[in-house]
């Protein structure tokens, strides 16, 4: 029913990908996505230097599915050392079929991953970075727009513009991310020329995703305007749930704060939203697609819904768009 370069490259039934999500995206979610016919990523950084825990999580996912298990290797600058070489080694040894990289060019790890038989999908927030990804040998690129949860980049350009720009810029398969949450989004991504859609925020509100029930309730209730775009002034922009902390950070940024002044303010309560359901005093990554979330289904139910809705869009468009009959 769905055949794209991404379904073929990753051996998946549907062109639906769940992006890596720090802390929340664990074995249960990634396995559920694989069982539903898609591809999901767990995040090396969630386990930091605890490499045994990462291996155990990958094996746990393997016990839950025969489908593909992806690993996200986050290359963003970090306060603590990130064991990137070790994550690469684990990807190879655990026979991970595809790694999702993000944060900066994966050039330094492309060769090792390819030699180990691992494909690379690099995530970028601008068409020029997609060109770099292609040049350094990535197998696919994911482009995310300004509306996305996590790191939307610094250009503040939405997915509707970035996806076709990226499709025009590279020859490798393009995955569209940022703001997608349903079957209309999937059909739109394919219409823009992408080979698959990637969602993060929508997958947080599923039964299998890790997270406090109050956080999931927040996701159901929050509106599309309830996110904040912070930390652009220090070159590490994030889209997170809007709260008193983000108001304070935006105010500091507006008056020209420094990274030294910001660090003590922003490093207070990591994961408080996910772990405790406390959304007031923390940075909790979430995208504008939160406005499209109205329930917490299982991953299987979500896939069925997305697929059915995308098919309906196609059928509607078949009636709406047609070539005029020749005279
Ligand atoms: C809670 C959360 C954590 C995330 N953590 C990471 C991460 O560790 N590495 C990464 O590359 N992207 C991360 N992302 C980004 C997602 O993989 C994905 O690119 C993004 O959510 C897509 O946009 P959407 O939220 O509009 O669907 C995170 C997103 C969320 C919502």
PDB file of C-alpha atoms in Angstrom, residues 63-281:
ATOM      1  CA  UNK A  63      12.707  -9.615  22.895  1.00  0.00           C
ATOM      2  CA  UNK A  64       9.557  -7.635  22.132  1.00  0.00           C
ATOM      3  CA  UNK A  65       9.822  -7.498  18.338  1.00  0.00           C
ATOM      4  CA  UNK A  66      11.399  -9.059  15.278  1.00  0.00           C
ATOM      5  CA  UNK A  67      11.198  -5.669  13.522  1.00  0.00           C
ATOM      6  CA  UNK A  68      13.954  -3.067  13.181  1.00  0.00           C
ATOM      7  CA  UNK A  69      15.307  -1.293  16.279  1.00  0.00           C
ATOM      8  CA  UNK A  70      17.017   2.057  15.621  1.00  0.00           C
ATOM      9  CA  UNK A  71      19.529   3.927  17.787  1.00  0.00           C
ATOM     10  CA  UNK A  72      19.793   7.714  18.042  1.00  0.00           C
ATOM     11  CA  UNK A  73      23.326   9.062  18.378  1.00  0.00           C
ATOM     12  CA  UNK A  74      23.064  12.607  19.578  1.00  0.00           C
ATOM     13  CA  UNK A  75      26.014  14.768  18.465  1.00  0.00           C
ATOM     14  CA  UNK A  76      24.837  17.986  20.125  1.00  0.00           C
ATOM     15  CA  UNK A  77      27.442  19.750  22.253  1.00  0.00           C
ATOM     16  CA  UNK A  78      26.930  18.467  25.808  1.00  0.00           C
ATOM     17  CA  UNK A  79      28.076  19.534  29.247  1.00  0.00           C
ATOM     18  CA  UNK A  80      29.222  15.984  30.052  1.00  0.00           C
ATOM     19  CA  UNK A  81      31.353  13.715  27.818  1.00  0.00           C
ATOM     20  CA  UNK A  82      29.210  11.721  25.402  1.00  0.00           C
ATOM     21  CA  UNK A  83      30.573   8.224  24.634  1.00  0.00           C
ATOM     22  CA  UNK A  84      29.958   8.533  20.911  1.00  0.00           C
ATOM     23  CA  UNK A  85      32.548   5.983  19.791  1.00  0.00           C
ATOM     24  CA  UNK A  86      31.126   3.467  22.230  1.00  0.00           C
ATOM     25  CA  UNK A  87      27.583   4.064  20.952  1.00  0.00           C
ATOM     26  CA  UNK A  88      28.832   3.457  17.411  1.00  0.00           C
ATOM     27  CA  UNK A  89      30.475   0.226  18.559  1.00  0.00           C
ATOM     28  CA  UNK A  90      27.265  -0.884  20.267  1.00  0.00           C
ATOM     29  CA  UNK A  91      25.228  -0.105  17.132  1.00  0.00           C
ATOM     30  CA  UNK A  92      27.561  -2.313  15.108  1.00  0.00           C
ATOM     31  CA  UNK A  93      27.856  -5.133  17.647  1.00  0.00           C
ATOM     32  CA  UNK A  94      24.118  -5.218  18.354  1.00  0.00           C
ATOM     33  CA  UNK A  95      23.390  -5.231  14.604  1.00  0.00           C
ATOM     34  CA  UNK A  96      21.289  -2.076  14.718  1.00  0.00           C
ATOM     35  CA  UNK A  97      20.104  -1.595  11.096  1.00  0.00           C
ATOM     36  CA  UNK A  98      19.934   2.211  11.211  1.00  0.00           C
ATOM     37  CA  UNK A  99      21.268   5.031  13.352  1.00  0.00           C
ATOM     38  CA  UNK A 100      19.621   8.448  13.580  1.00  0.00           C
ATOM     39  CA  UNK A 101      22.211  11.178  14.113  1.00  0.00           C
ATOM     40  CA  UNK A 102      21.512  14.788  15.053  1.00  0.00           C
ATOM     41  CA  UNK A 103      23.186  17.907  16.385  1.00  0.00           C
ATOM     42  CA  UNK A 104      26.125  18.264  13.999  1.00  0.00           C
ATOM     43  CA  UNK A 105      27.584  16.564  10.944  1.00  0.00           C
ATOM     44  CA  UNK A 106      28.074  12.820  11.519  1.00  0.00           C
ATOM     45  CA  UNK A 107      31.066  12.801   9.145  1.00  0.00           C
ATOM     46  CA  UNK A 108      33.394  11.379  11.807  1.00  0.00           C
ATOM     47  CA  UNK A 109      31.293   8.260  12.401  1.00  0.00           C
ATOM     48  CA  UNK A 110      29.911   7.524   8.923  1.00  0.00           C
ATOM     49  CA  UNK A 111      32.723   5.186   7.910  1.00  0.00           C
ATOM     50  CA  UNK A 112      32.667   3.133  11.109  1.00  0.00           C
ATOM     51  CA  UNK A 113      28.895   2.724  10.918  1.00  0.00           C
ATOM     52  CA  UNK A 114      28.907   1.784   7.248  1.00  0.00           C
ATOM     53  CA  UNK A 115      31.748  -0.697   7.712  1.00  0.00           C
ATOM     54  CA  UNK A 116      29.667  -2.256  10.464  1.00  0.00           C
ATOM     55  CA  UNK A 117      26.653  -2.524   8.150  1.00  0.00           C
ATOM     56  CA  UNK A 118      24.656   0.267   9.825  1.00  0.00           C
ATOM     57  CA  UNK A 119      22.716   2.817   7.751  1.00  0.00           C
ATOM     58  CA  UNK A 120      22.606   6.478   8.781  1.00  0.00           C
ATOM     59  CA  UNK A 121      19.673   8.869   8.753  1.00  0.00           C
ATOM     60  CA  UNK A 122      20.915  12.318   9.757  1.00  0.00           C
ATOM     61  CA  UNK A 123      18.434  14.831  11.167  1.00  0.00           C
ATOM     62  CA  UNK A 124      18.831  18.472  10.149  1.00  0.00           C
ATOM     63  CA  UNK A 125      16.932  21.739  10.459  1.00  0.00           C
ATOM     64  CA  UNK A 126      17.920  23.330   7.137  1.00  0.00           C
ATOM     65  CA  UNK A 127      18.356  22.278   3.497  1.00  0.00           C
ATOM     66  CA  UNK A 128      22.034  23.316   3.498  1.00  0.00           C
ATOM     67  CA  UNK A 129      22.740  20.804   6.269  1.00  0.00           C
ATOM     68  CA  UNK A 130      20.904  18.137   4.263  1.00  0.00           C
ATOM     69  CA  UNK A 131      23.403  18.706   1.457  1.00  0.00           C
ATOM     70  CA  UNK A 132      26.233  18.163   3.929  1.00  0.00           C
ATOM     71  CA  UNK A 133      24.602  14.953   5.143  1.00  0.00           C
ATOM     72  CA  UNK A 134      24.445  13.693   1.574  1.00  0.00           C
ATOM     73  CA  UNK A 135      28.031  14.758   0.859  1.00  0.00           C
ATOM     74  CA  UNK A 136      29.442  12.914   3.881  1.00  0.00           C
ATOM     75  CA  UNK A 137      27.670   9.699   2.863  1.00  0.00           C
ATOM     76  CA  UNK A 138      24.449   9.518   4.886  1.00  0.00           C
ATOM     77  CA  UNK A 139      21.858   7.114   3.494  1.00  0.00           C
ATOM     78  CA  UNK A 140      18.859   9.340   4.265  1.00  0.00           C
ATOM     79  CA  UNK A 141      18.153  12.717   5.758  1.00  0.00           C
ATOM     80  CA  UNK A 142      15.366  13.862   8.043  1.00  0.00           C
ATOM     81  CA  UNK A 143      14.438  17.531   7.918  1.00  0.00           C
ATOM     82  CA  UNK A 144      12.622  19.079  10.872  1.00  0.00           C
ATOM     83  CA  UNK A 145      10.864  22.437  10.866  1.00  0.00           C
ATOM     84  CA  UNK A 146      10.459  25.223  13.414  1.00  0.00           C
ATOM     85  CA  UNK A 147       7.333  23.615  14.887  1.00  0.00           C
ATOM     86  CA  UNK A 148       9.127  20.450  16.019  1.00  0.00           C
ATOM     87  CA  UNK A 149       9.689  19.276  19.572  1.00  0.00           C
ATOM     88  CA  UNK A 150      13.321  19.134  20.707  1.00  0.00           C
ATOM     89  CA  UNK A 151      15.827  21.082  18.584  1.00  0.00           C
ATOM     90  CA  UNK A 152      14.239  23.071  15.741  1.00  0.00           C
ATOM     91  CA  UNK A 153      17.473  24.785  14.657  1.00  0.00           C
ATOM     92  CA  UNK A 154      18.025  28.526  14.452  1.00  0.00           C
ATOM     93  CA  UNK A 155      16.399  29.529  11.147  1.00  0.00           C
ATOM     94  CA  UNK A 156      12.782  29.530  12.364  1.00  0.00           C
ATOM     95  CA  UNK A 157      11.448  28.101   9.073  1.00  0.00           C
ATOM     96  CA  UNK A 158       8.497  25.705   9.125  1.00  0.00           C
ATOM     97  CA  UNK A 159       8.306  22.174   7.739  1.00  0.00           C
ATOM     98  CA  UNK A 160       5.998  23.248   4.906  1.00  0.00           C
ATOM     99  CA  UNK A 161       8.898  25.226   3.435  1.00  0.00           C
ATOM    100  CA  UNK A 162      11.823  23.053   4.523  1.00  0.00           C
ATOM    101  CA  UNK A 163      10.559  19.692   3.263  1.00  0.00           C
ATOM    102  CA  UNK A 164      10.262  20.637  -0.437  1.00  0.00           C
ATOM    103  CA  UNK A 165      13.493  22.662  -0.211  1.00  0.00           C
ATOM    104  CA  UNK A 166      15.248  19.603   1.145  1.00  0.00           C
ATOM    105  CA  UNK A 167      13.669  17.296  -1.454  1.00  0.00           C
ATOM    106  CA  UNK A 168      15.024  19.622  -4.153  1.00  0.00           C
ATOM    107  CA  UNK A 169      18.447  19.859  -2.506  1.00  0.00           C
ATOM    108  CA  UNK A 170      19.419  16.184  -2.236  1.00  0.00           C
ATOM    109  CA  UNK A 171      19.082  12.878  -4.045  1.00  0.00           C
ATOM    110  CA  UNK A 172      19.032  10.650  -0.956  1.00  0.00           C
ATOM    111  CA  UNK A 173      15.614   9.832   0.573  1.00  0.00           C
ATOM    112  CA  UNK A 174      14.088  12.609   2.682  1.00  0.00           C
ATOM    113  CA  UNK A 175      12.069  12.082   5.850  1.00  0.00           C
ATOM    114  CA  UNK A 176       9.752  14.934   6.866  1.00  0.00           C
ATOM    115  CA  UNK A 177       9.546  15.804  10.566  1.00  0.00           C
ATOM    116  CA  UNK A 178       8.206  18.569  12.740  1.00  0.00           C
ATOM    117  CA  UNK A 179       4.499  19.172  13.243  1.00  0.00           C
ATOM    118  CA  UNK A 180       3.220  15.843  11.887  1.00  0.00           C
ATOM    119  CA  UNK A 181       0.725  13.941  14.014  1.00  0.00           C
ATOM    120  CA  UNK A 182      -1.880  12.173  11.869  1.00  0.00           C
ATOM    121  CA  UNK A 183      -2.707  10.658   8.490  1.00  0.00           C
ATOM    122  CA  UNK A 184      -3.266  14.060   6.914  1.00  0.00           C
ATOM    123  CA  UNK A 185       0.310  14.853   7.921  1.00  0.00           C
ATOM    124  CA  UNK A 186       1.595  11.609   6.437  1.00  0.00           C
ATOM    125  CA  UNK A 187      -0.204  12.262   3.133  1.00  0.00           C
ATOM    126  CA  UNK A 188       1.045  15.875   3.145  1.00  0.00           C
ATOM    127  CA  UNK A 189       4.649  14.788   3.757  1.00  0.00           C
ATOM    128  CA  UNK A 190       4.466  12.352   0.834  1.00  0.00           C
ATOM    129  CA  UNK A 191       2.816  15.036  -1.310  1.00  0.00           C
ATOM    130  CA  UNK A 192       5.719  17.393  -0.548  1.00  0.00           C
ATOM    131  CA  UNK A 193       8.081  14.776  -1.946  1.00  0.00           C
ATOM    132  CA  UNK A 194       9.246  13.111   1.265  1.00  0.00           C
ATOM    133  CA  UNK A 195       9.745   9.343   1.499  1.00  0.00           C
ATOM    134  CA  UNK A 196       8.442   9.064   5.057  1.00  0.00           C
ATOM    135  CA  UNK A 197       7.177  11.061   7.974  1.00  0.00           C
ATOM    136  CA  UNK A 198       8.852  11.280  11.390  1.00  0.00           C
ATOM    137  CA  UNK A 199       6.922  12.099  14.541  1.00  0.00           C
ATOM    138  CA  UNK A 200       8.068  12.640  18.096  1.00  0.00           C
ATOM    139  CA  UNK A 201       5.479  14.583  20.065  1.00  0.00           C
ATOM    140  CA  UNK A 202       2.567  12.425  18.837  1.00  0.00           C
ATOM    141  CA  UNK A 203       4.299   9.225  19.967  1.00  0.00           C
ATOM    142  CA  UNK A 204       4.801  10.600  23.491  1.00  0.00           C
ATOM    143  CA  UNK A 205       1.046  10.375  23.969  1.00  0.00           C
ATOM    144  CA  UNK A 206       0.813   6.612  23.466  1.00  0.00           C
ATOM    145  CA  UNK A 207       0.310   3.811  25.957  1.00  0.00           C
ATOM    146  CA  UNK A 208       3.743   2.325  25.321  1.00  0.00           C
ATOM    147  CA  UNK A 209       5.718   5.548  25.717  1.00  0.00           C
ATOM    148  CA  UNK A 210       7.409   6.081  29.053  1.00  0.00           C
ATOM    149  CA  UNK A 211       6.059   9.050  31.019  1.00  0.00           C
ATOM    150  CA  UNK A 212       4.006  10.013  34.044  1.00  0.00           C
ATOM    151  CA  UNK A 213       0.205   9.826  33.524  1.00  0.00           C
ATOM    152  CA  UNK A 214      -0.041  13.546  34.388  1.00  0.00           C
ATOM    153  CA  UNK A 215       2.420  14.352  31.576  1.00  0.00           C
ATOM    154  CA  UNK A 216       0.299  12.394  29.093  1.00  0.00           C
ATOM    155  CA  UNK A 217      -2.786  14.182  30.382  1.00  0.00           C
ATOM    156  CA  UNK A 218      -0.962  17.457  29.798  1.00  0.00           C
ATOM    157  CA  UNK A 219      -0.242  16.398  26.204  1.00  0.00           C
ATOM    158  CA  UNK A 220      -3.929  15.698  25.601  1.00  0.00           C
ATOM    159  CA  UNK A 221      -5.023  19.057  27.041  1.00  0.00           C
ATOM    160  CA  UNK A 222      -2.256  21.344  25.726  1.00  0.00           C
ATOM    161  CA  UNK A 223      -2.927  23.577  22.718  1.00  0.00           C
ATOM    162  CA  UNK A 224      -0.669  24.220  19.731  1.00  0.00           C
ATOM    163  CA  UNK A 225       0.228  27.584  21.282  1.00  0.00           C
ATOM    164  CA  UNK A 226       1.424  26.066  24.570  1.00  0.00           C
ATOM    165  CA  UNK A 227       5.053  25.604  23.521  1.00  0.00           C
ATOM    166  CA  UNK A 228       7.999  27.985  23.774  1.00  0.00           C
ATOM    167  CA  UNK A 229      11.068  28.350  21.557  1.00  0.00           C
ATOM    168  CA  UNK A 230      13.952  29.055  23.891  1.00  0.00           C
ATOM    169  CA  UNK A 231      17.766  29.269  23.933  1.00  0.00           C
ATOM    170  CA  UNK A 232      18.133  30.537  20.350  1.00  0.00           C
ATOM    171  CA  UNK A 233      20.370  33.330  21.651  1.00  0.00           C
ATOM    172  CA  UNK A 234      22.992  30.803  22.737  1.00  0.00           C
ATOM    173  CA  UNK A 235      22.789  28.816  19.496  1.00  0.00           C
ATOM    174  CA  UNK A 236      21.064  25.750  20.974  1.00  0.00           C
ATOM    175  CA  UNK A 237      17.365  26.412  20.364  1.00  0.00           C
ATOM    176  CA  UNK A 238      14.796  24.124  21.963  1.00  0.00           C
ATOM    177  CA  UNK A 239      11.011  23.840  21.666  1.00  0.00           C
ATOM    178  CA  UNK A 240       9.552  22.913  25.034  1.00  0.00           C
ATOM    179  CA  UNK A 241       6.346  23.166  27.051  1.00  0.00           C
ATOM    180  CA  UNK A 242       5.631  26.817  27.877  1.00  0.00           C
ATOM    181  CA  UNK A 243       5.744  27.569  31.592  1.00  0.00           C
ATOM    182  CA  UNK A 244       7.087  30.039  34.179  1.00  0.00           C
ATOM    183  CA  UNK A 245      10.659  28.869  33.511  1.00  0.00           C
ATOM    184  CA  UNK A 246      10.438  29.422  29.741  1.00  0.00           C
ATOM    185  CA  UNK A 247       8.890  32.875  30.339  1.00  0.00           C
ATOM    186  CA  UNK A 248      11.860  33.734  32.543  1.00  0.00           C
ATOM    187  CA  UNK A 249      14.414  32.393  30.041  1.00  0.00           C
ATOM    188  CA  UNK A 250      12.806  34.283  27.142  1.00  0.00           C
ATOM    189  CA  UNK A 251      12.863  37.449  29.212  1.00  0.00           C
ATOM    190  CA  UNK A 252      16.572  36.925  29.996  1.00  0.00           C
ATOM    191  CA  UNK A 253      17.305  36.264  26.317  1.00  0.00           C
ATOM    192  CA  UNK A 254      15.402  39.403  25.262  1.00  0.00           C
ATOM    193  CA  UNK A 255      17.642  41.530  27.437  1.00  0.00           C
ATOM    194  CA  UNK A 256      20.795  39.845  26.118  1.00  0.00           C
ATOM    195  CA  UNK A 257      21.737  37.229  28.690  1.00  0.00           C
ATOM    196  CA  UNK A 258      24.931  35.158  28.670  1.00  0.00           C
ATOM    197  CA  UNK A 259      25.350  31.391  28.678  1.00  0.00           C
ATOM    198  CA  UNK A 260      26.973  31.637  32.132  1.00  0.00           C
ATOM    199  CA  UNK A 261      23.907  33.428  33.485  1.00  0.00           C
ATOM    200  CA  UNK A 262      21.504  30.969  31.804  1.00  0.00           C
ATOM    201  CA  UNK A 263      23.087  27.681  32.848  1.00  0.00           C
ATOM    202  CA  UNK A 264      22.107  27.748  36.542  1.00  0.00           C
ATOM    203  CA  UNK A 265      18.552  28.717  35.561  1.00  0.00           C
ATOM    204  CA  UNK A 266      18.041  25.981  32.979  1.00  0.00           C
ATOM    205  CA  UNK A 267      19.739  23.016  34.657  1.00  0.00           C
ATOM    206  CA  UNK A 268      17.346  22.632  37.569  1.00  0.00           C
ATOM    207  CA  UNK A 269      14.815  19.864  37.039  1.00  0.00           C
ATOM    208  CA  UNK A 270      15.593  17.667  34.050  1.00  0.00           C
ATOM    209  CA  UNK A 271      12.851  15.147  33.224  1.00  0.00           C
ATOM    210  CA  UNK A 272      10.507  16.457  35.961  1.00  0.00           C
ATOM    211  CA  UNK A 273       7.638  16.542  33.463  1.00  0.00           C
ATOM    212  CA  UNK A 274       8.213  13.010  32.170  1.00  0.00           C
ATOM    213  CA  UNK A 275       9.024  11.446  35.554  1.00  0.00           C
ATOM    214  CA  UNK A 276       6.737  13.353  37.895  1.00  0.00           C
ATOM    215  CA  UNK A 277       4.205  15.027  35.595  1.00  0.00           C
ATOM    216  CA  UNK A 278       5.375  18.383  36.907  1.00  0.00           C
ATOM    217  CA  UNK A 279       5.372  20.774  33.936  1.00  0.00           C
ATOM    218  CA  UNK A 280       5.960  24.113  35.677  1.00  0.00           C
ATOM    219  CA  UNK A 281       9.660  24.336  36.459  1.00  0.00           C
TER     220      UNK A 281
END
